[in-house]
Coordinates of C-alpha atoms and ligand atoms in Angstrom, one line a residue:
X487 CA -31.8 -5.2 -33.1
X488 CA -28.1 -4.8 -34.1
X489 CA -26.0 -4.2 -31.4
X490 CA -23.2 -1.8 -31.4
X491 CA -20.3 -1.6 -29.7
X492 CA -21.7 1.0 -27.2
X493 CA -23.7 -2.5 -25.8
X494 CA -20.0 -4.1 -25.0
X495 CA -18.8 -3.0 -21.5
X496 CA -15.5 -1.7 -21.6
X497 CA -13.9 -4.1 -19.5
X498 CA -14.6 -6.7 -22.3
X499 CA -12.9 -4.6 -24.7
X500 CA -9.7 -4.1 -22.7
X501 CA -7.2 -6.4 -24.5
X502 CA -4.4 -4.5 -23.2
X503 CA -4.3 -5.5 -19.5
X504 CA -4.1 -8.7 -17.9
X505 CA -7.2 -9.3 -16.4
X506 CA -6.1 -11.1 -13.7
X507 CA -3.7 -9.3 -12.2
X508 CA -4.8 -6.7 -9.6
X509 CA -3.8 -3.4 -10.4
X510 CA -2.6 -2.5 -6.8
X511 CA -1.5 -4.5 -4.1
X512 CA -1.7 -3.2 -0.6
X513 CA 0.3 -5.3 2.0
X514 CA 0.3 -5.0 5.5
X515 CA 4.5 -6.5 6.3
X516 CA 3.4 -8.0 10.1
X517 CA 5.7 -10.6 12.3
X518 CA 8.8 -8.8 11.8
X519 CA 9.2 -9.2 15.8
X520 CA 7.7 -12.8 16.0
X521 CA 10.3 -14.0 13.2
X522 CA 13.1 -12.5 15.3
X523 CA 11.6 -13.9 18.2
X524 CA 11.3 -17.7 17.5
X525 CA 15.1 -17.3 16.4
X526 CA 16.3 -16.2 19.6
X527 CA 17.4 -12.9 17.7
X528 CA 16.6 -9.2 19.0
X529 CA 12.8 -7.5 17.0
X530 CA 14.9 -5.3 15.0
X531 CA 17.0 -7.8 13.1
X532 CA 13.1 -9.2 11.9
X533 CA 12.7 -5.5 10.6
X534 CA 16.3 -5.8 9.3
X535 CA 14.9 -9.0 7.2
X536 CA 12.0 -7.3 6.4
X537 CA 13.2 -4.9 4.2
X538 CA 15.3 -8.0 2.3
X539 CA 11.5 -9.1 1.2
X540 CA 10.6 -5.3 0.7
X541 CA 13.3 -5.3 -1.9
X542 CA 12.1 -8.7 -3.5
X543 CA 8.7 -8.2 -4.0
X544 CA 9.2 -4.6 -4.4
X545 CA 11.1 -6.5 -7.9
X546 CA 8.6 -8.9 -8.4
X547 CA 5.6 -6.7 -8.5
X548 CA 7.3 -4.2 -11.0
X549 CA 8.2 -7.7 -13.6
X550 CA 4.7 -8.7 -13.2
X551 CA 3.7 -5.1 -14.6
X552 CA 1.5 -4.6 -11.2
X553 CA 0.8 -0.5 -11.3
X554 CA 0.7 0.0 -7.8
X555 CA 1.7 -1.6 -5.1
X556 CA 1.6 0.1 -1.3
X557 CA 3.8 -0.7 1.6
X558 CA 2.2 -0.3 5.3
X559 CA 6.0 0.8 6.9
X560 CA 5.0 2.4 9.7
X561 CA 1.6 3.1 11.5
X562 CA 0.5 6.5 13.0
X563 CA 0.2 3.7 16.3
X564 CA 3.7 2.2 16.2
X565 CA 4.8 5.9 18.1
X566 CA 4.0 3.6 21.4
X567 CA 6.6 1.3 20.8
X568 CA 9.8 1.7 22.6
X569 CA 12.0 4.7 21.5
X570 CA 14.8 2.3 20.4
X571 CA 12.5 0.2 18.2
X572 CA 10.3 3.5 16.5
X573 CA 14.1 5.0 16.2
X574 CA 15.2 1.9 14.9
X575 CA 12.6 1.7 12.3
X576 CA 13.2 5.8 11.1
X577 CA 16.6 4.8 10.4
X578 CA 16.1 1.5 8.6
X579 CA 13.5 3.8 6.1
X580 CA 15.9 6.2 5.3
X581 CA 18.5 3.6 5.1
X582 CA 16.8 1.6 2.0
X583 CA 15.3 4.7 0.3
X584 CA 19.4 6.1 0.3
X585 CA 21.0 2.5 -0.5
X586 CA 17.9 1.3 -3.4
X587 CA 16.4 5.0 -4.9
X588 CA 19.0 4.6 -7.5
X589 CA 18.1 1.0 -8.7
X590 CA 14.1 1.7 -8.2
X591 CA 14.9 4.7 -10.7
X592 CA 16.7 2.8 -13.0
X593 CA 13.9 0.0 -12.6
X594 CA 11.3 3.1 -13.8
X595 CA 9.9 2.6 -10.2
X596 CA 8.1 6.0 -8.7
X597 CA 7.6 6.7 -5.3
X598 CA 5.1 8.1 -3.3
X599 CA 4.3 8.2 0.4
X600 CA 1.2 8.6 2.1
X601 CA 0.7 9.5 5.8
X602 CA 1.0 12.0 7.9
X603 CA 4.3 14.3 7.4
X604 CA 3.9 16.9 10.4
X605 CA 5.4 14.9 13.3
X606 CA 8.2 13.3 11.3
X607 CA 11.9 14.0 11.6
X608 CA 12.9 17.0 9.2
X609 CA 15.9 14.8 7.6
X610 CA 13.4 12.0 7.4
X611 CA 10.7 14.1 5.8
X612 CA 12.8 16.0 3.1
X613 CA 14.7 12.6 2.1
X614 CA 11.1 11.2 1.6
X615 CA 10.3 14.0 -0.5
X616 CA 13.5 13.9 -2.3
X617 CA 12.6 10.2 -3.6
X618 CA 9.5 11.6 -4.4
X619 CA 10.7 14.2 -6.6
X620 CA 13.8 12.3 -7.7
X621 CA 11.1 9.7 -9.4
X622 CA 8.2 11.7 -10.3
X623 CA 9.0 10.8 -14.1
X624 CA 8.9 7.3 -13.5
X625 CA 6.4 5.9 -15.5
X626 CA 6.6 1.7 -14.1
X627 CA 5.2 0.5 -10.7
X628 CA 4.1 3.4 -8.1
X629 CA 5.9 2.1 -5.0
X630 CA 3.4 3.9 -2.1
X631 CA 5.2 4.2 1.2
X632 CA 2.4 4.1 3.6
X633 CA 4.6 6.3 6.6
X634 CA 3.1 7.6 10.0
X635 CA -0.4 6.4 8.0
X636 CA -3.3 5.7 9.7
X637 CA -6.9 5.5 7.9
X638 CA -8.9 7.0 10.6
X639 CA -5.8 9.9 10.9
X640 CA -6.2 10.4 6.8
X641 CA -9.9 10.5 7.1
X642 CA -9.7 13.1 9.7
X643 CA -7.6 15.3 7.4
X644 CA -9.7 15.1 4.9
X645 CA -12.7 16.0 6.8
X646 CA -10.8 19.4 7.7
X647 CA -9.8 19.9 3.8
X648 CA -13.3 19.8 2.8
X649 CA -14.8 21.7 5.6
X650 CA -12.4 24.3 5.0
X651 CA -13.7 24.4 1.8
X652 CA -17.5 24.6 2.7
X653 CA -16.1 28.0 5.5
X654 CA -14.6 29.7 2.5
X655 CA -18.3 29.3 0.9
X656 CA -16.6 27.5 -2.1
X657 CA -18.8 24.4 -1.6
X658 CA -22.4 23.5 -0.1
X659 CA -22.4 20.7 2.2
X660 CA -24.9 19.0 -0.1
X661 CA -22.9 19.0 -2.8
X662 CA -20.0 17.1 -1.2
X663 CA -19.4 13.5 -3.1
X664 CA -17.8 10.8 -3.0
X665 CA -15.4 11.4 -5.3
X666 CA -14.5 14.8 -3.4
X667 CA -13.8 13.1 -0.3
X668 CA -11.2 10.7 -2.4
X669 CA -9.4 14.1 -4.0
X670 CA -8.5 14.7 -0.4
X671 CA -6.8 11.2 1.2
X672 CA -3.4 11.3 0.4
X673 CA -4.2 8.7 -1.9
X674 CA -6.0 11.1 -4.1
X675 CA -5.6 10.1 -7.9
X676 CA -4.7 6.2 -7.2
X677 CA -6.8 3.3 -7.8
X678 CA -8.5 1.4 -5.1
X679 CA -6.5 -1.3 -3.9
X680 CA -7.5 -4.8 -5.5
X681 CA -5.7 -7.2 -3.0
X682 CA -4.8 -6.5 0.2
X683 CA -2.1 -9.0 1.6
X684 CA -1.6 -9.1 5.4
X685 CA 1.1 -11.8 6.5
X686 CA 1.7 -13.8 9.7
X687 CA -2.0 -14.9 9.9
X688 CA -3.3 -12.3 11.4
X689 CA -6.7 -11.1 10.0
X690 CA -7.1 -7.8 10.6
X691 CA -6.9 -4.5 8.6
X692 CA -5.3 -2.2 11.6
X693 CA -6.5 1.4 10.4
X694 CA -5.1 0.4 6.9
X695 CA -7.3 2.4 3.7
X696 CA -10.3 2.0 5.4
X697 CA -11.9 4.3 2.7
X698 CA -9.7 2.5 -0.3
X699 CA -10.5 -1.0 0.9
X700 CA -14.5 -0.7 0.2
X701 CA -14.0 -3.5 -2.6
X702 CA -11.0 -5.0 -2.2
X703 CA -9.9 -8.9 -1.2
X704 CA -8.0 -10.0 1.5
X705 CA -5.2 -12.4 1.8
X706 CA -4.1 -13.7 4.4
X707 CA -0.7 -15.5 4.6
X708 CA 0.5 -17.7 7.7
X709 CA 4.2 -16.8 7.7
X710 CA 5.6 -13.9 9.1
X711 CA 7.3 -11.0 6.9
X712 CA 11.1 -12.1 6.4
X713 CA 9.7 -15.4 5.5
X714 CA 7.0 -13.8 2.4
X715 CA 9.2 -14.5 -0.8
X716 CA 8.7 -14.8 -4.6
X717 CA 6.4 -18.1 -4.0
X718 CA 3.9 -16.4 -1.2
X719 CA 3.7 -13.7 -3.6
X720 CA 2.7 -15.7 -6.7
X721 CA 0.1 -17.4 -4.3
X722 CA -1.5 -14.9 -2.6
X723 CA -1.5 -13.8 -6.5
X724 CA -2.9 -16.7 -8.3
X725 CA -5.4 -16.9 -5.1
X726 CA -7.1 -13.9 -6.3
X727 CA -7.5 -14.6 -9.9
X728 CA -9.5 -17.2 -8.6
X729 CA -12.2 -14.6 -7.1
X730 CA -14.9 -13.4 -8.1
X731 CA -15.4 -9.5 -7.7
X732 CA -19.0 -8.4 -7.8
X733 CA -18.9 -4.4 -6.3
X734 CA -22.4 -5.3 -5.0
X735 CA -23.3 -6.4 -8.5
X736 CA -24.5 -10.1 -9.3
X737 CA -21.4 -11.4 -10.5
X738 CA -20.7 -13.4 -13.7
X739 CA -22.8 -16.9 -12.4
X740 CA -26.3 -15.3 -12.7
X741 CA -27.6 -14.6 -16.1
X742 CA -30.1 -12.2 -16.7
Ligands
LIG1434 C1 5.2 -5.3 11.7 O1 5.8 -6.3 12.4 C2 6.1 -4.5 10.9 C3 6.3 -3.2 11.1 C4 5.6 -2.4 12.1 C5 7.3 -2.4 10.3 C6 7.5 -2.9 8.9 C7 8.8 -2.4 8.4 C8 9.6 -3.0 7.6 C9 9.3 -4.3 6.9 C10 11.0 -2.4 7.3 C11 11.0 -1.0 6.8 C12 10.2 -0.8 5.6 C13 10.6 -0.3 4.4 C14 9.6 0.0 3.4 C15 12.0 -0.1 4.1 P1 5.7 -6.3 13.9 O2 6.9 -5.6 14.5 O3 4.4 -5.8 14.4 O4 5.8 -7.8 14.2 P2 5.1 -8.6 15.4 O5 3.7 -8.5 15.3 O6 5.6 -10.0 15.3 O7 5.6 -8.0 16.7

């Protein structure tokens, strides 16, 4: 039998992409306080270094052509930190969306943020949304700004969106799929997330895309999140050309 084109799968046929590089990257920036700590310095100036890396690899990932690449900034959890530090942390958000929007926009970069918006500062909120609107033509990396997220808190939502839906009589609990629970997380729209980076060696996902992270692999790097540069970056990315993704399939080593 000749076989046709319809017999290639279409990843095969994708010359465009480069097949080893994820299409989104989902980091989780921990040991902001630990770095700080071990220099004898105050937790805040580690979040003040912190954002130094967000700006680098924020670079980085839109030269390597990555699509998306999400940011956990702020955890619907890290309310029960002290005042100072969670006040801190508002300011030094709204401090690098005002000083960098201008150069991510000239860099093509679009920004979105997922999370929660209701308990957030009003000026905080509408300078978020500003970005938002001030980039939505940007066709380069989609910079996601995970901000008072939490998985189980986005999950929640969603359940209320859709059973709002099935009140209203506009949908029958047995039709509800998959892909109408994804059209509600604030992710709605985005790929899954290929590689999820966590740094400072812990190896945990902390109510991070529970939902989104079904598939993905996990990296974990030793050093804290000042100290993740250019190099960590190209690792943790080289690491996972090196795996081998199967989405409960048999992978490429058995042949039929
Ligand atoms: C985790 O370190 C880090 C955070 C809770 C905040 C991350 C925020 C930034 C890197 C700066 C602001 C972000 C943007 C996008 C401008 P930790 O405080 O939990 O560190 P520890 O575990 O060592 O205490």
């Amino acid at each position: 039998m000749t076989a046709t084109v319809d017999d290639v799968p279409d990843e095969q046929l994708d010359v465009s992409a480069d097949r080893g590089m994820p299409q989104h990257v989902a980091i989780i920036m921990d040991g902001n306080g630990r770095w700080a700590a071990s220099r004898g310095m105050p937790r805040t100036e580690g979040h003040r270094n912190g954002v130094k890396t967000v700006r680098d690899i924020v670079r980085q990932a839109g030269e390597l052509g990555i699509g998306y690449l999400t940011l956990f900034a702020f955890s619907s959890e890290n309310w029960s930190r002290p005042p100072s530090e969670v006040k801190f942390l508002m300011g030094l958000l709204r401090a690098y969306v005002r000083s960098d929007l201008k150069e991510l926009k000239k860099n093509n970069v679009r920004i979105r943020v997922i999370g929660s918006r209701e308990d957030l500062d009003p000026g905080v909120r509408r300078l978020l949304e500003d970005a938002e609107h001030a980039t939505a033509e940007c066709s380069g990396l989609e910079l996601v700004l995970a901000f008072n997220y939490g998985a189980r808190d986005e999950l929640t939502r969603a359940v209320r969106k859709l059973s709002a839906q099935v009140a209203s009589g506009g949908k029958q609990p047995d039709a509800i799929t998959g892909e109408d629970i994804e059209a509600c997380l604030d992710t709605a729209g985005m790929p899954d997330p290929d590689l999820i980076i966590r740094t400072s060696g812990e190896q945990r996902l902390s109510n991070f895309l529970l939902w989104q992270a079904a598939y993905a692999e996990f990296y974990f790097a030793p050093m804290h999140w000042p100290d993740f540069d250019r190099n960590a970056f190209d690792q943790a990315l080289s690491c996972y050309k090196n795996r081998e993704r199967r989405f409960g399939g048999l992978g490429t080593a058995v042949s039929t």
